[in-house]
mmCIF file of C-alpha atoms in Angstrom:
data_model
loop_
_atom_site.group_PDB
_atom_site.id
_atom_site.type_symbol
_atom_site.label_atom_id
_atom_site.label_comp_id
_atom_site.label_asym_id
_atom_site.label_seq_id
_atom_site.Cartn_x
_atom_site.Cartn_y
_atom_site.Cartn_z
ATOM 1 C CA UNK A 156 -0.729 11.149 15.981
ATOM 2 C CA UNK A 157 -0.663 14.855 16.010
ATOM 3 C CA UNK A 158 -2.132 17.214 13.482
ATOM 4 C CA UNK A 159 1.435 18.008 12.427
ATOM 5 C CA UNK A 160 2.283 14.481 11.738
ATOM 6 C CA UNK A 161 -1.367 13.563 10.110
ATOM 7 C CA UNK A 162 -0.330 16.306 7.458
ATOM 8 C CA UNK A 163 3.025 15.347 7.104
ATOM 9 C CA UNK A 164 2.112 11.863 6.271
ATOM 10 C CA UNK A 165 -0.526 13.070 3.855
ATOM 11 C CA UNK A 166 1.906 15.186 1.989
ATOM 12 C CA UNK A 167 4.491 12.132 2.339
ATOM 13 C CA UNK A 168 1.961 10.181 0.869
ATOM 14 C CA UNK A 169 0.631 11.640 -1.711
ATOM 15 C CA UNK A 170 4.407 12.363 -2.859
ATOM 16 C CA UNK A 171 4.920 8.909 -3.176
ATOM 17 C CA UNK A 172 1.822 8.041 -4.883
ATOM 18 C CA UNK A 173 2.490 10.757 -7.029
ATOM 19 C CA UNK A 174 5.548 9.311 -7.828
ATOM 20 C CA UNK A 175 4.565 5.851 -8.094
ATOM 21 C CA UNK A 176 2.086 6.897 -11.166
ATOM 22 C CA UNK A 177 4.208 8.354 -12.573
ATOM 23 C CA UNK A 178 6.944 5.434 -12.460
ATOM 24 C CA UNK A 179 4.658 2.654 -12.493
ATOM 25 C CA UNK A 180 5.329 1.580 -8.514
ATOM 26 C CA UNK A 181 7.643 2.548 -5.908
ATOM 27 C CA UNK A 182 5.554 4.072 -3.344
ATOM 28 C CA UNK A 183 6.413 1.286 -1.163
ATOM 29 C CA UNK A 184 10.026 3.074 -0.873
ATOM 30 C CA UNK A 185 8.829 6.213 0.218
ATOM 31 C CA UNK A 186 5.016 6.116 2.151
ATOM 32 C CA UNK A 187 6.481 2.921 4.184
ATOM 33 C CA UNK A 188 9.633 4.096 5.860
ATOM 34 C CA UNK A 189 7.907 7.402 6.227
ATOM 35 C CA UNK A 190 4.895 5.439 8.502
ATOM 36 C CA UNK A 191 7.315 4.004 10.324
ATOM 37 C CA UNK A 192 9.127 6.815 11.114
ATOM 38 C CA UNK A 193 5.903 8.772 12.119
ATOM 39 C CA UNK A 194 5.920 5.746 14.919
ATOM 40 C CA UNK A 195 3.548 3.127 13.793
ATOM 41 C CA UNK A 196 5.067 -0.516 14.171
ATOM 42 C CA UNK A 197 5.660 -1.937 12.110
ATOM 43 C CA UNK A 198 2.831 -4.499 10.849
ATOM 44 C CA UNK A 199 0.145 -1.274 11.405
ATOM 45 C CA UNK A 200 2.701 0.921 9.080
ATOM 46 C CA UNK A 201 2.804 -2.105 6.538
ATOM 47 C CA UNK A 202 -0.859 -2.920 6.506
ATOM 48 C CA UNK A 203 -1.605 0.721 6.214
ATOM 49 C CA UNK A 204 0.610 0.872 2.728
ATOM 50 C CA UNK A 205 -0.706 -1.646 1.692
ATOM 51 C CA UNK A 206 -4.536 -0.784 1.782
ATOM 52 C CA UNK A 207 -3.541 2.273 0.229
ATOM 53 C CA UNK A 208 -1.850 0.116 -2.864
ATOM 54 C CA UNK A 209 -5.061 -1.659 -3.262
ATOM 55 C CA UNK A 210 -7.147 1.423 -3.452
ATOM 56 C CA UNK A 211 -4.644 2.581 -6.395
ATOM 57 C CA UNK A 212 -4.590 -1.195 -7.789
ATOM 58 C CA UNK A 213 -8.385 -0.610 -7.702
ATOM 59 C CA UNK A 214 -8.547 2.606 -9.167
ATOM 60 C CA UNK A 215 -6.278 1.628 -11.814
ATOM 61 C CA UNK A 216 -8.812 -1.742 -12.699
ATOM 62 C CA UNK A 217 -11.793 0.450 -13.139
ATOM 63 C CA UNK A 218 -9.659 2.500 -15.973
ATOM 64 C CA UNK A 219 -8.806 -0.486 -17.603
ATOM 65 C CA UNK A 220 -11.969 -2.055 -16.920
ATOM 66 C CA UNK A 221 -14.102 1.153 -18.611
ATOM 67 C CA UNK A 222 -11.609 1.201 -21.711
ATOM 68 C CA UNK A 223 -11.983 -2.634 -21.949
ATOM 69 C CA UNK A 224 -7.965 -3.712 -21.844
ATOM 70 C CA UNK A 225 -8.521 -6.091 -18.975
ATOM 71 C CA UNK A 226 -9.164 -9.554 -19.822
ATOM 72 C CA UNK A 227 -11.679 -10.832 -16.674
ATOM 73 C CA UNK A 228 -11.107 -14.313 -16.631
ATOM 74 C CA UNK A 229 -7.380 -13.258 -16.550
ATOM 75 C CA UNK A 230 -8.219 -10.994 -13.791
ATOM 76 C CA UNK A 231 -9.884 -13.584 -11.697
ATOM 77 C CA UNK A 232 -6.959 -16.345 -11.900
ATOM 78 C CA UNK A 233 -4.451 -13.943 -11.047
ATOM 79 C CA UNK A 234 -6.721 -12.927 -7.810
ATOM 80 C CA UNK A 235 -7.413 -16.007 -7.088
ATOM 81 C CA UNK A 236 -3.544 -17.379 -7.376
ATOM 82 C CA UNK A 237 -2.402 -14.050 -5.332
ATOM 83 C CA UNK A 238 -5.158 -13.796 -2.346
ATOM 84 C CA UNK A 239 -3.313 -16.751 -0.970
ATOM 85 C CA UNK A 240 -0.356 -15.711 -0.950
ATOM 86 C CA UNK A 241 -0.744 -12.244 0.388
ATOM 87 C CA UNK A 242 -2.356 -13.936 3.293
ATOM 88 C CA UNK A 243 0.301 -16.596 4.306
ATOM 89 C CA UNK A 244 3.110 -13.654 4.387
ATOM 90 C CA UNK A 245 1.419 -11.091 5.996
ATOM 91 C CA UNK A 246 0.410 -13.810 8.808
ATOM 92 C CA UNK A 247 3.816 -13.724 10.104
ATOM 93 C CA UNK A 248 4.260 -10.220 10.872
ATOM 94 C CA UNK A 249 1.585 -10.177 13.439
ATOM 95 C CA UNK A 250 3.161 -13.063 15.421
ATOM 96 C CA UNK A 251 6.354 -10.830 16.064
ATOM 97 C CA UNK A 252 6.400 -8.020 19.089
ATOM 98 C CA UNK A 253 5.202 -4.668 18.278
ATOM 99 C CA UNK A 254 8.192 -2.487 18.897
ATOM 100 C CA UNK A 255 10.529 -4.635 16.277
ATOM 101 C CA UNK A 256 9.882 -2.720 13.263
ATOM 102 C CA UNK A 257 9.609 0.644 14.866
ATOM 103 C CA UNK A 258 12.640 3.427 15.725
#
């Protein structure tokens, strides 16, 4: 990736997240379609997004975590119930050729 496109996708990026603050989500719509046009495939542009959502889903706990409005036992069932999940989808996507998500 050149230095043109690593800024591009950091302004691209932080446009979305931006956005997605502001709305409550949608970043997705923006920072994913935007990786894959800057050439990843398609599992490396999807796993990308999505460790950038759990750094804002993580930022976002510690707020609610400091100004006490998160319940932890709720917290930990809904982790526990999700891990699983997010897991058996994403497994698929690796099992399918590299160039079929890309343009």
């Amino acid at each position: 990736m050149t230095p043109v496109d690593q800024l591009a996708l950091f302004v691209i990026s932080w446009l979305a997240n931006l956005f997605s603050a502001f709305s409550g989500g949608g970043a997705g719509l923006i920072q994913l379609p935007a990786l894959i046009f800057l050439g990843l495939p398609f599992g490396v542009a999807l796993a990308t997004h999505k460790v950038a959502s759990v750094a804002l889903g993580m930022g976002a706990t510690l707020r609610h975590l400091r100004t006490g409005a998160l319940e932890p036992r709720f917290a930990v069932f809904i982790l526990a119930s999700g891990l699983p999940g997010v897991v058996l989808g994403a497994s698929p996507l690796f099992s399918r050729p590299r160039r079929a998500g890309t343009m």
